[in-house]
Structure formats: C-alpha cells, structure tokens
Amino acid sequence: MARFFKNRSAVQGKSPGELIFIGRQKVDSVKIRMIQYDESFIEETAGDTLAEVLKNRKEECITWLDITGLHDTETIAAVGAEFRIHSLTLEDIINTGQRPKVEEFDQYISIIVKMMRLETSDEKIHSEQLAIIMGENYVITFQERPGDVFDPVRERLRAMKGRSRRSGSDYLAYALLDTIFDNYLILIERLGEQIESIEPMLLDNPGAEIISLINEYRRELHFLRASIRPARDAIRDFSRLESDIISPSTFIFLRDLNDLATQADEAMETYREMLKDQLDSYSATSGNRLNEIIKFLTVFSAIFIPLSLLAGIYGTNFAHVPEFQLRYGYYFFWGFLVVVATIMIIFFKRKKWL
Amino acid sequence: MARFFKNRSAVQGKSPGELIFIGRQKVDSVKIRMIQYDESFIEETAGDTLAEVLKNRKEECITWLDITGLHDTETIAAVGAEFRIHSLTLEDIINTGQRPKVEEFDQYISIIVKMMRLETSDEKIHSEQLAIIMGENYVITFQERPGDVFDPVRERLRAMKGRSRRSGSDYLAYALLDTIFDNYLILIERLGEQIESIEPMLLDNPGAEIISLINEYRRELHFLRASIRPARDAIRDFSRLESDIISPSTFIFLRDLNDLATQADEAMETYREMLKDQLDSYSATSGNRLNEIIKFLTVFSAIFIPLSLLAGIYGTNFAHVPEFQLRYGYYFFWGFLVVVATIMIIFFKRKKWL
Amino acid sequence: MARFFKNRSAVQGKSPGELIFIGRQKVDSVKIRMIQYDESFIEETAGDTLAEVLKNRKEECITWLDITGLHDTETIAAVGAEFRIHSLTLEDIINTGQRPKVEEFDQYISIIVKMMRLETSDEKIHSEQLAIIMGENYVITFQERPGDVFDPVRERLRAMKGRSRRSGSDYLAYALLDTIFDNYLILIERLGEQIESIEPMLLDNPGAEIISLINEYRRELHFLRASIRPARDAIRDFSRLESDIISPSTFIFLRDLNDLATQADEAMETYREMLKDQLDSYSATSGNRLNEIIKFLTVFSAIFIPLSLLAGIYGTNFAHVPEFQLRYGYYFFWGFLVVVATIMIIFFKRKKWL
Amino acid sequence: MARFFKNRSAVQGKSPGELIFIGRQKVDSVKIRMIQYDESFIEETAGDTLAEVLKNRKEECITWLDITGLHDTETIAAVGAEFRIHSLTLEDIINTGQRPKVEEFDQYISIIVKMMRLETSDEKIHSEQLAIIMGENYVITFQERPGDVFDPVRERLRAMKGRSRRSGSDYLAYALLDTIFDNYLILIERLGEQIESIEPMLLDNPGAEIISLINEYRRELHFLRASIRPARDAIRDFSRLESDIISPSTFIFLRDLNDLATQADEAMETYREMLKDQLDSYSATSGNRLNEIIKFLTVFSAIFIPLSLLAGIYGTNFAHVPEFQLRYGYYFFWGFLVVVATIMIIFFKRKKWL
Amino acid sequence: MARFFKNRSAVQGKSPGELIFIGRQKVDSVKIRMIQYDESFIEETAGDTLAEVLKNRKEECITWLDITGLHDTETIAAVGAEFRIHSLTLEDIINTGQRPKVEEFDQYISIIVKMMRLETSDEKIHSEQLAIIMGENYVITFQERPGDVFDPVRERLRAMKGRSRRSGSDYLAYALLDTIFDNYLILIERLGEQIESIEPMLLDNPGAEIISLINEYRRELHFLRASIRPARDAIRDFSRLESDIISPSTFIFLRDLNDLATQADEAMETYREMLKDQLDSYSATSGNRLNEIIKFLTVFSAIFIPLSLLAGIYGTNFAHVPEFQLRYGYYFFWGFLVVVATIMIIFFKRKKWL
C-alpha cells in the first residue's frame, strides 16, 4: 500500500458524509475516557459506551472526551448526534487518510492532525490521525489506537499545575496541539542528528551504503513533511480564526504554536537541503576518486607498455638480430628499459599526473 | 499528436464562439439522458434528440441532463439555445483541449474538468473532458464518450441515500466533482504505490530499465498534473464564488473538495520529488559501481603488468643472459614473480584499494 | 547580435520619447490600410500616406488602421498627432525591442505584443513586434513588415460572420489578440510534438545529436517564453483594467484570453521540465552504458591477463625448465589455461558481472 | 547534539509557560547591569541580584537592564514579575532554541534574535540567543553568557555621541539590533571573501579538499541562514508594528534596519548559488580531466597494442617462418613497427584525439 | 576583499547616522557642478566648495547639484545641512556598499543605485554608487569619482531638446535613472551576446576553457544581479510613492522605467538559465565523448587480447608442440588470428559497439 495514502479506493462511490472506517482496525473495542474539571474540581470517568460515560457529565465543567478506536462507526455517530457534529466532520474523523486541517463550524472547530511519536521499543516513528473537536465547553479527541502523547497534559490537569485548570476548552485544545508539535520537533531533532552525523563520513572513503542512508532520510523527511506542513498551514488558519470559542488570551498561545510549526518546517527544509548537498558532495568525491584511480591505471600502464614492447621485440626469433650477439646486449637491454621508464616518469611528472 | 494539446490548429482563424468540434470523434451518435428528481420523485429519460428528451421536463424538479458525444454541434447548439448558454461556454464545451476552469455567468456556472479513470481492461489511464453547466434547478454534463464515473451518484439518487435528493443542483454538481476528484486520488495512489516500489529495487543491482521506469512515471505525473493542478485552481475559484446559485450549506462541501484537490496536488509534488531523488540515487549508485569496477580493473592489471614484463624480459633471445644458465634460474624467476605480486598487493592494501 | 535584445545601444543617450527606429528596416515603403465598418457598412482603403487614407474616414464607424513599416518615423509621428498618442507610446511602437505590455492612457489603451507565426516556407518561427492602439472607436495596429496572422479577422469582418461587426473597437482588439495567442499555442503544440518525439529515442542507443536537439528546443522555449510570459502578464493587466473603452460584455472574452495565455505558459513550463527530465535520463542512461562497457572491458581483460602471463612464463628461455621436457607438457599447459579461465569466469559470475 | 536544535526533548511534557532553562549553562552566576540615562544624566549600576540593582532605578530615565546568564530561573521570574512580562515571553527567553521573532504585548515588545560574532581567538562563529524586552521607558536584554557586541552602544551612551541620549527606549532597542545586524553582515562578508577565493583555485588542478571546503562553507551558510532569515522576518514585522511604544521618528531607522536584513539575506543567497556553481564547475572540470586521462590511455594503448602483437607473432617458435631467414628480416620488422605506429598516430590525429 | 561587500567592518560600532566614508578614495578633491535652468534660462557653475557654488543659486530655477567625490565628509555634511537631509540619508550616501533603495522623507526622496558602464578602454564593467536626492526644485547627485553616463542628459538640457527643460526636478531625476537603466540593458545585451556565442562552441569539441568561460559569465551575472535586482525593487517602490514632489505626468515615465527594470531582470534570469543549460549540455556531451573513447578502447583491446594470447602460446618453448612441426603451421597460425579477429569484430558489430 502506498505509504502516503490510506486506501482511498475504499470510499470510492460512497456518498460524502457517509461513515466508512478507513484504515486498519487497531483496537478490539472502543475505549472512552472523560475528564471533567473546573478550577476546584476534577473527575475522570472511563467506559466502553458513550451513554455510560456521558450520563454523569456536568455541563458547567470543561469536558475532555477522549475516544480511542475509530472502527466502531456507531459510537462515532452517537458522539456526532450528541454534540451535533456535521456529517462531513464525522467522515473526516474516521477516514484516517485526511490531510491535516482546521475547519470552523457554527458550534465547534474541528482540527485534524497527525500524532507522531518515536516508539522507544523499536526506534520507529509511529503515526496516527488525531481529530480534535473543540466546542464551547468541551474538547473531544478521536485516536486510532491506545497510547498517546497526552499524559503530561493529564498530569498537569490533575496537579492543578500551570494555567490548564483555570482556562477554557480552547486552552485545552492548545495544550494538546502544543504537545503534538513538541513531538514533531523532537522527531526532527533526532533525524537531524543522524543527518548531521553523515557529514564526517563523507570525508572518509564512503561506499554505496551512504547513498541508501541519505535516501532513507530523504524518505523519512518526505513522510514527516507530508504530515507537518499541512499541520502548519492548519495552525496558521487556526490562529487567524475569529471564533467566539477562542478567548483573546489564548491567541498569544496560538501565535506561539504557529512559531513552533514554522520552526519545524524550516528545520525540515534545511535538512532536506543538507541531504541534497551531501549527495552532491558524495558524487563529486566519487568522481574525484574515479579520476585518481584512472590516473593511476593510466600512468602505471603507460610506463610498462613500452617496456613490454621492447621485451617482445627482443623475444623475436629472427635469425639475424645483431643485438643478440653483443657481449653485453642483455645489460644494454636492461639499461634501455630503465631509460625508457625514466623518460615516461619524467613525462608524467611534467604533466602533473604523478 | 502532442499529448498535452488537442489539435489547436483546427480552430485557427475561426471566430471565437463559433462551434467546431475539436477532438477525435469517439461515439457514433449522441446519447442524452435526463434524471429529474425531488425529495419524493425520480424519473429517468433517455433519447437521441434533445427535443425528445426535454418534452417531459418538469421545471419544479432538479434536472440532470447528461449528454454523451460532442461531435454533433447541432445538439450542443440546441442545448445552448434552450438553456441560454453563452457562445464562449459552448465553444469551451466542444473544444476538448480546454484548461480546467470555473466561470460564472449570469444564469449559470460553467465548470470544465478532466474526468480520468483507470480502465480495468488495459490498466491505462483514460481521460476525457467533462463540462458541467450548473443552473438554478438544473445540471448539464457533457461527456466525450460513453462510460463515466458517475454511477455511484446515480445509485444514491435512485436509492434516496445521503443528502442528494434533498439538496439542490449545487449539491449535485458538488457530488459529481467529488467523484471525479476521488478518482484523481485513486490514480495518484496507484501511481504512488508503483513509485514507492522502485525504492527497494535501487538497492539491488539496477539496470537501465529502472531509468525508463522512472521516466515513464515522470511523464504520467506530468500528464496528471496538467489536468489536476488547473482543476485545483478551478475548485478554489469555485469555492470562492459568491453566486446565488450556490446555497450556503454547500460551501462546507466545496471547502472539503478544496482540501481533496490540495491533497492530490501535494501528493503529486511529493512523488515528483521522490522520482527525482530516486534518479539521483541511481546516478550516485551507478557512479559508485563504476568506481568499484575500475578499481578492480586497475588493481588486477597493476599486479599482472610487472609480472608480464618480467616474463617478457626472460623471453628475450640475447646470447648472454647469465640467469638462463643458473641451475635454479627458473625457480628463482618464479620466486621473483611471487615477491613482486606480493609487494603490489601490499601496496594496494595500504592504498585501501583492496 | 543578441537574440533576446534589439540593439539597445542605438537609443543610448536619446531623450525618452524621441522617435528613433530600432530594428532592421524590413520594408521599402510604409503601407497603410484602413477598414471602416459598422453593422451595415464596410469599406477598405489603402495608401502610402496617412493623409491620403484618412481623408475619407467616417467618425461614426469603427476604424481599423493598419500600418506596416516602422522606419518612417514621420508617418508614425503623424499618426501620433492625429490620434493624440503620448510620445512614450510612439517610442514604444518604433522601438521593436519592447517588453510586451498593456498601458492605459486617458484616450486609449496601448498593447505591445510579439506576433509569431511558423513560416511554412522554411519551418522557422518568425517574430515581429505588434503595437495595438485601441481608442473609443478605432484600433490602430503597427507591424514591422508585410504579412500577418489577421486574415481570418478580416474575412470575418467582410463576411459579417460572428459578432465582429456588431461589436466595438474593444472586441476588434480582442479578436486580434485572440488570433495572436492562438498562434502561440500552435507554435508550442508543434514544439511539444517534437519534444515528445524525443522520448522513444532515449530508449534506443542515443548519441550526442540528441543533446544538441534537446539544447535547441530549450533555446526555442527560452525564446518563446521571453515573448509569451510578459504577454500573459499584459493580458492579465488588460482584463483587470477598469477603462470606459472596454464594454462589460467584452470582459468575458478577455477572461477567455487570459485562460489561453495561462495554458500557453503552463504548457511551456511542462515542456521545459520534460526537456530537463530527458537530459537527466540521457545522462543516467549514458552512465549506465559506460558501466556496461567498462564492465565488459574489465571482465574480458581480467580473464586473459593471467593466461597471457602463463604463456609469457613458458616463453622464457631458462635452460632448466622441467615442464618443457614433459611428454605432454604442452597439453598440460593448455589444460592449465582452460582451468584458469574457468575459475575467472566463475569468479565473475559470482560477482554478478557476467 | 543536532546543531540546529537545542535539546528540545527537555521541555517535553512541560506546561507551556513553565520556566525551564534550555541550553548549556555558560556562566557561574547571573550578572545584572543597569544603565540609566536621559539627555543630561547617565548612571551605571551592576550587581548580582535584581533587587540590589533595581533599588536605585529612576523611573523618569530610560533604563537599560542587561542580564547575563539564563540558568537562574528565579532571577528571570523576578524580572518577569517586576516588569509584568507574560509567562510565554519568559519561557522564550530561557529556552535558547527559539526561532528569532518579534511579538507585541500590551506593555512591551519582545524581540528574540541570535547574537553572532567572530571570536578573534579561534576564528569561530560564536552564537547565542539574545532577548530584548522593550517597554515604554526601559529596555531589558537577556544574554546567555558574558561578552557581547554592544560596547560601541555603551560608549556612545556614555559619550553623549549621536542621538542615543536624546531618544527613547525604542531608539536604544534599534541601536542594539543595528549592532547585531552589522555583525551579521561582517560574518557574511568574511565568509564571502573565503568563498570568492575558491574561484581561482578551480582553474588549477583541484583535488578532493576543495569539495570539503565547499561543503563546509555550505554548512556555515545553512547555519547563518537559520538564524538570519527568521531575524529578517522578525525585523520586517517589527517595522510594521503600530505600537505606541515606537515613536514615528524611529520608523525611519527601522526601515534602514530592514534594508540591512534584506541585504544580508540576498548576500547569503548569492553565496549559496556561487557555491552551487562552483561545485558544478568542479564536477564539469573533473569530468573533463577524466576524459583527458582516458583519451591518453586509449591512444597510448592503441598505438602499442598492434606493435606488441607483431612482436608476439615473430616470437612464435614455428619451424618454418620464412621471415626469420630473411637477411634483413629484423630490420624489415622494425620498419613494419614504425609504419604501423605512424598509421595509428595519423588515425588519432584525424579523430582529433591527439 | 569580497566583491559583493564594501568593507562593512569599517562602520562596526559606529553610531547609525555618523558620517564615515566607506570605499576606496577615488578622487583627489571634491568637484561640485551646478546646472540651473528653467524653460528660458540655463546656467552652469562649477567649483571646489559648496559655498562657492551655491552662492549664485536661483531658488526659482530647477537646480541640479552634482557632487563628485565622497571622501570629504565635511562637504557632504554641508550639503546635508543646506538641504536639510536626514543623517541616515547622508550615511547611506557615503557608505558606498548600500543596497539600492528609494526612501521617502518629508522634504525629499532619496534614491541609491549603482551606476554601471562598460569602460571602452579595458572592456571591464565599472560600477560606482550614485545617490540622487530629489527635492521640490532641486536634484542632488553624489558620485564616487569623475566620469558618468549623464552627458546625454546634460546635452539635452543645454539644447532645450525633449521635455527636460519644461519639466520639474522629478523629470530630471527620472531622466538620470532612465540613463542608468539604459546602461544596465546595454551591459546585459553585451553579456548576452557573449553567452549566446558559447552555444555553437558546445557542438564542437570543447575543452575545459568553456567551463571557466561559463563560470566567469555566471559571476558577472551574479554581480549585475546584486545591483540591478534591488534597483528594480527600488524603482517599483518609487513608481508607487504618493509624494507631492512627483507630478502626475511623471508617473507615466516611471511606469516605463519600471518596465525597463523588469525587462533587465527577466533577461538576466534567462541568461542565467541558458548558462545552466549550457553547462548541463557540456556535461552530457562530455559524458558522451567519454563513452565513445572507452568504447573504442574496449573494442580495440578486446580484438587484440586473444590474438596476443595466441602469439604467446605459440611462443612457449615446450619441447613437444605438434603445431610447430607442421609444414604450414605458421600460415595456419595467421589464418587462426584472422578468424579470431573476424569473430570479435562480428561480435562487436552485433553489440552495436562498432
């Protein structure tokens, strides 16, 4: 399957707004977690069905509803009905091949991004789609599978640290996005370290394996960029929205997020150019080494070729070769070889090939 | 004929707005199909002439008039007269070399795009021009030849599924465009899979056939891009039109279409860069292999060349060569060969060429 | 003389607005043709002097004054005086190295473009500067030499076909520009066919002549682009002018012209990239072939070099070489050669060089 | 550690706005210096704690508070409290991996740039983050470590030279930025001299060391650009702010700063392209030299190969070789060698390989 | 010294607005020339000090004050005081490393450009900074050294030709800039001719000297572009200024200047791409020639290698070689050589290497 696309063919011919899960099913059952809080109060609920979880929802608190597992379209539809979410938004949520984007609706703002993290177990980048629905007093997050990067946010909520508990749903959404973008930067930083470590290898005698290394990093950057660049555009759109849901004091934070996104994008661009430069350098070095080798072959051959001819000439079996009968013919012959070789060497020294 | 142009010379010197069919005639006769529907009613009519089909048109329904075959300029002109279509629009419809575009007129919006699909029979991309005229309560589509990608839309209309039947002509036009763009993404996905499958081949010992493969995919991308990029621009213009014909609720769908188009364009750009990277890698690998081969040749030759000279020297027929008479001359000679070869090998080991 | 410049040095130090003819004199005498028409009337007059032609001008008709030959600055100055044309415009008209542009003045709009056509006699692109002055009820065209692409426009005027006779001077100007841009597209189409026909040649064994072909097409594209891209910008400016001289109904046509210009530009860009891709492919193929040849040389040499050494060794004239006296020494020697050759071949088979 | 990132992982999971020092600790203790001045008065105070320094602050003067050392988050927090600085700004100040930026807050403008200078001791570029907080009547600068480029500004303040003492805090901020950008230009100038000095080396016989030189300069440019380009953007934003803190007369100076930044950016771009051109030239020259060497090898080998064959043929031991018995056979043989060699030489002269 | 920078280090640490001459001192003493004129009157005065020249200034005339030599900062300061010029402007005037720019002040507009001309004596491009201060009724020009391109403007003023004498100081400033831009175009034209003349050389057998030629032209273009591109930006800003100093009728001329600048920039871009294309072609041709040479070497060697082996085999001294005793052994041997050579030739013909 193409890495940059998620099985688009599955939706072919379906009505826009119809709910079909696109992506591999990654969990057995849907998990729903709800955190409700205000400045003085916090409560966490978890369950398997929406009704079960929502029944003790307190409207006056900020509610963070976190749904893991997208294959159960019924649950998604139930959330949609409960929070009056547009069918197109629901379609975007379960179609995990979405381009990151921010869209404003009457009652809420929908944010689709890729959540990426470096799995410590296998040093691979794990990527999944995250949808954030941010309403007046609630935030709903939809994840493809268990495990996310939001534990620090939860910790801060529980610990009453920072401004989380005092602020509204817009600040919560910002905090989630901030965590996601921080992870982008960490990924790029790791990749960058590896890319910069290629540099000294270029000065040594690099073989073909460096090309496949460069190639692999390029593909990783393509992959990251396909997620991060649209996310940056989405964040820019986000920080320009004139929505009542976002309080003015949050805009300063969004501006900060915007800077983070720009920094990520610039770093990726810089690393792309560095990889290009490295391949150029490799090619130039490789061409240079070819010249060295060929020059050696040429000089070496050119010195010996006339000598061999001389040996060949005096290996002929002509009946009357006067040199053969000379007393010191053989020694003259050796002397001749030395003279010819010396002339060739001087010639190549003059040519600067030696 | 140039693949990126459709016989432009044919219109040379014709008055703008005059109707001349440009393109190969692909059908024998014109086919006209009409679907009329509202929330409670649906009727399909088909025929060969416009008058025949239109005679039972119901003005209060949404009418989708689908005309297949553009060579019969009389029929096109009759449609133009019936729906008061500007002569320039009619010219665009039958001139199948048009750049995709959206144009707003007083009574209607005209949309020209390329409809592309992967023919399952021959795995080739088939492309034809599709013109959509969208008026207050009607949509007219003009196709070059039978067979299109709209069957799912028809099915949904018949089945009363989705919002199709409840919405106006603007939603129908959107649904048609959505189907077309879905097909673009499917095409790019397929191409992308093939492009990504080149990657592992680069690590093996690739021959010239990989270059022609890369070249072919590049041309396919050029071809797709020449249709899809202007289509993306057209959709952007479309979603910004402030026309009474488009109802506000449809704009959300157009925004979605816009995202689809952007995603398609970004994917094409990514694949273009991947192909460029692959060719770069190929060249670097190829240069590297050249170095390996030449190094082998050089080392191998350089070891044997002095040995051959020695053999040549002792093949000379000088009368007085003291070595010839030595009891173990021949064995000393062999020993000498081994010593020289060993020195050469050590020399190349030091040089890191071995 | 530089192909992309027209003898700029000639104007050095002249006052801006002074009339100096730049370009080669291409006609002996100036020819002036006038077509006057309204919906019911058309009259063509020709002559050598302006006074002679203009004396029976009818102010109530649309007048198309076509002046061929720019070296007679007196005539140009007379036209300027008659129609109150700004001195800078007159300078632009006779300085044939102008960048295509559209400029609005109080009384008129001046349009400078390059008129290009494929001369059927020699298959060369002929380019000359065309200036169009479009006023309330007149259009004046200035050509460098006889022969133009406007005959179809004249035919339509005479035949009362299309909307030409019913429309004003703005439509006439549009029709002339439309003809010029149609010719651009035809030129690009021709060039494109030739460029696309290079593609299959790349798969065969192409020599250096394909490089000079690619180079030539690149230069042609540079040349075309230097004229067409500014013309596209000019047309865009034109379609955005808010001038009383242009009637609203003409704007739809200008929008169409704009599309034509954009299509021309995109096609040129696509062909430029295709040529770049082709040269890349050529280089990669060429590098690949080099590898093949060198590999052959290496394998072939490496098989024979040890054999030759063996022959050399048994060609030495040592007095005591035991092998020489063996009964089947010569046959053993042959066997030895075959064994060594076989080992080498197996070695290269293993290395995948054979 | 990646050179383009500062240990991003350290903030992972921290609340935005929490103060964590990112970067290596470069000083032992924090140093605080304060300069207060108006047109007639100037006073310099230094100390280790904020309270100590601030106790004799005169509100009616312009205050420049310069804090060196960012690891003591308590001092930073104290400054933040004293001057009511937003927590996000404080976070930016101590997180030394910030992208250069300008942000407007209600009470102040925050400016983050990189301060770079060429350390004369080791000819290395030293870079540190500088944060400038500019309020109504104060400027606060935060440096990572002792030593800066601001001595000339201090000198001018003390000497009452220029307009420094007569102007407000906005002019002081401008003067600091101007000094920083002047240093950028000096760095680029130095780098540029070195890059331009590569040019003549290309004409000589350059080896692989020139590639690593080009590569090194490229990396330096990447590094400079990663700091200077965002700084340019920041300055542009700065000169467009409509803040009451900036007096109209200062805008002329900001415009000047903007030009400086643009000039720096253009120069970097030019040098990047020059390096690219130089590597291209190097590759072309290297390819050319390869051709020369191979041509020599080919011509040289091709002349000698037939001669060697002839010698070999007359070295065979056939019993009946008529030439062997000829009186002047050996001399004829030599003549034959000369004739064959001459033919080969003429052949290569014709081919223009000699 | 870096060619693209003018000794920036000299201003390091100086107060912005302080007058320090940057650049090499090119004249011994300052020369001041003044031309005063109105429609009916013209007077030229020259002198060494400002006071001397200005004492008979007539306020009601247009005054063109031309100051040659910038090292005498006192004179510059005196001019600044007399015409109330901002200190930043004065700094820009004597700092000859300025980026071309246009800045509007209350009383005047300052224009900084590079004046370039082809010195006929040595065919080198001479470049110096020109500052134009344009006020209500005066124009002041500051040149680095004697000799400029303005003689035609002076001639026209004296001769009362053109509109110079009738127009205000804005037209004079335009006329000066027009002359400067005309010289840019002439320089680019010359360079272009030389670049286009490389093209036919590529088809012949070009050596390394063509690379250094291409490289040199590239550097010239970099140099021109560094001056002309910012000048183009400056002119665009200029033609958009809404200053009372510029009369409406002059805007048409500025628009024209704008076109000139755009044309210059496009031409430079085209020539840059042509040089890039030429280097690509050179590399491809060079690679192609390498293939030809190597193919020759391979075919030639491969034909002779087996023949040499055969000669070697029959040069061995085995006691019992039956072929040696054959009557026509030697002739069979020759026949054998011919057969093997023919087989090789057929083999290579089949392979299309011959």
CSV table of N, CA and C in Angstrom, one decimal, chain C residues 238-270:
chain,number,residue,atom,x,y,z
C,238,PHE,N,-4.6,43.7,-18.7
C,238,PHE,CA,-5.7,44.2,-19.6
C,238,PHE,C,-7.0,43.8,-19.1
C,239,SER,N,-7.2,42.5,-18.7
C,239,SER,CA,-8.5,42.1,-18.3
C,239,SER,C,-8.9,42.7,-16.9
C,240,ARG,N,-8.0,43.4,-16.3
C,240,ARG,CA,-8.3,44.0,-15.0
C,240,ARG,C,-8.5,45.5,-15.1
C,241,LEU,N,-8.2,46.0,-16.3
C,241,LEU,CA,-8.4,47.5,-16.4
C,241,LEU,C,-9.8,47.9,-16.2
C,242,GLU,N,-10.0,49.0,-15.6
C,242,GLU,CA,-11.4,49.5,-15.5
C,242,GLU,C,-11.5,50.7,-16.4
C,243,SER,N,-11.5,50.4,-17.6
C,243,SER,CA,-11.5,51.5,-18.6
C,243,SER,C,-12.9,51.6,-19.3
C,244,ASP,N,-13.3,52.9,-19.6
C,244,ASP,CA,-14.6,53.1,-20.2
C,244,ASP,C,-14.5,52.5,-21.7
C,245,ILE,N,-13.3,52.4,-22.2
C,245,ILE,CA,-13.2,52.0,-23.6
C,245,ILE,C,-13.7,50.5,-23.8
C,246,ILE,N,-13.5,49.7,-22.7
C,246,ILE,CA,-13.9,48.3,-22.8
C,246,ILE,C,-15.3,48.1,-22.3
C,247,SER,N,-16.1,47.6,-23.1
C,247,SER,CA,-17.5,47.3,-22.7
C,247,SER,C,-17.6,46.1,-21.8
C,248,PRO,N,-18.5,46.0,-20.9
C,248,PRO,CA,-18.6,44.9,-19.9
C,248,PRO,C,-18.7,43.5,-20.7
C,249,SER,N,-19.4,43.5,-21.8
C,249,SER,CA,-19.6,42.2,-22.4
C,249,SER,C,-18.3,41.7,-23.0
C,250,THR,N,-17.3,42.6,-23.2
C,250,THR,CA,-16.0,42.1,-23.7
C,250,THR,C,-15.2,41.5,-22.6
C,251,PHE,N,-15.5,41.7,-21.4
C,251,PHE,CA,-14.6,41.2,-20.3
C,251,PHE,C,-14.7,39.7,-20.3
C,252,ILE,N,-15.8,39.1,-20.6
C,252,ILE,CA,-15.9,37.6,-20.7
C,252,ILE,C,-14.9,37.1,-21.7
C,253,PHE,N,-14.7,37.8,-22.8
C,253,PHE,CA,-13.8,37.4,-23.8
C,253,PHE,C,-12.3,37.6,-23.3
C,254,LEU,N,-12.1,38.6,-22.6
C,254,LEU,CA,-10.8,38.9,-22.1
C,254,LEU,C,-10.4,37.8,-21.1
C,255,ARG,N,-11.4,37.4,-20.3
C,255,ARG,CA,-11.2,36.3,-19.3
C,255,ARG,C,-10.7,35.0,-20.1
C,256,ASP,N,-11.4,34.8,-21.2
C,256,ASP,CA,-11.1,33.6,-22.0
C,256,ASP,C,-9.6,33.7,-22.5
C,257,LEU,N,-9.3,34.9,-23.0
C,257,LEU,CA,-7.9,35.2,-23.5
C,257,LEU,C,-6.9,34.9,-22.4
C,258,ASN,N,-7.2,35.3,-21.2
C,258,ASN,CA,-6.4,35.1,-20.0
C,258,ASN,C,-6.1,33.6,-19.8
C,259,ASP,N,-7.2,32.8,-20.0
C,259,ASP,CA,-7.1,31.3,-19.8
C,259,ASP,C,-6.1,30.8,-20.9
C,260,LEU,N,-6.3,31.3,-22.1
C,260,LEU,CA,-5.4,30.8,-23.2
C,260,LEU,C,-4.0,31.1,-22.9
C,261,ALA,N,-3.7,32.3,-22.4
C,261,ALA,CA,-2.4,32.7,-22.0
C,261,ALA,C,-1.8,31.9,-20.9
C,262,THR,N,-2.6,31.6,-19.9
C,262,THR,CA,-2.2,30.7,-18.8
C,262,THR,C,-1.8,29.3,-19.3
C,263,GLN,N,-2.7,28.8,-20.2
C,263,GLN,CA,-2.5,27.5,-20.8
C,263,GLN,C,-1.2,27.4,-21.5
C,264,ALA,N,-0.9,28.5,-22.3
C,264,ALA,CA,0.3,28.5,-23.1
C,264,ALA,C,1.5,28.5,-22.1
C,265,ASP,N,1.4,29.3,-21.1
C,265,ASP,CA,2.5,29.4,-20.1
C,265,ASP,C,2.8,28.0,-19.4
C,266,GLU,N,1.7,27.4,-19.0
C,266,GLU,CA,1.8,26.1,-18.3
C,266,GLU,C,2.4,25.1,-19.2
C,267,ALA,N,2.0,25.1,-20.5
C,267,ALA,CA,2.5,24.1,-21.4
C,267,ALA,C,4.0,24.3,-21.6
C,268,MET,N,4.4,25.6,-21.8
C,268,MET,CA,5.9,25.8,-21.9
C,268,MET,C,6.6,25.3,-20.7
C,269,GLU,N,6.0,25.6,-19.5
C,269,GLU,CA,6.7,25.1,-18.3
C,269,GLU,C,6.8,23.6,-18.3
C,270,THR,N,5.7,22.9,-18.6
C,270,THR,CA,5.7,21.5,-18.7
C,270,THR,C,6.8,21.0,-19.7
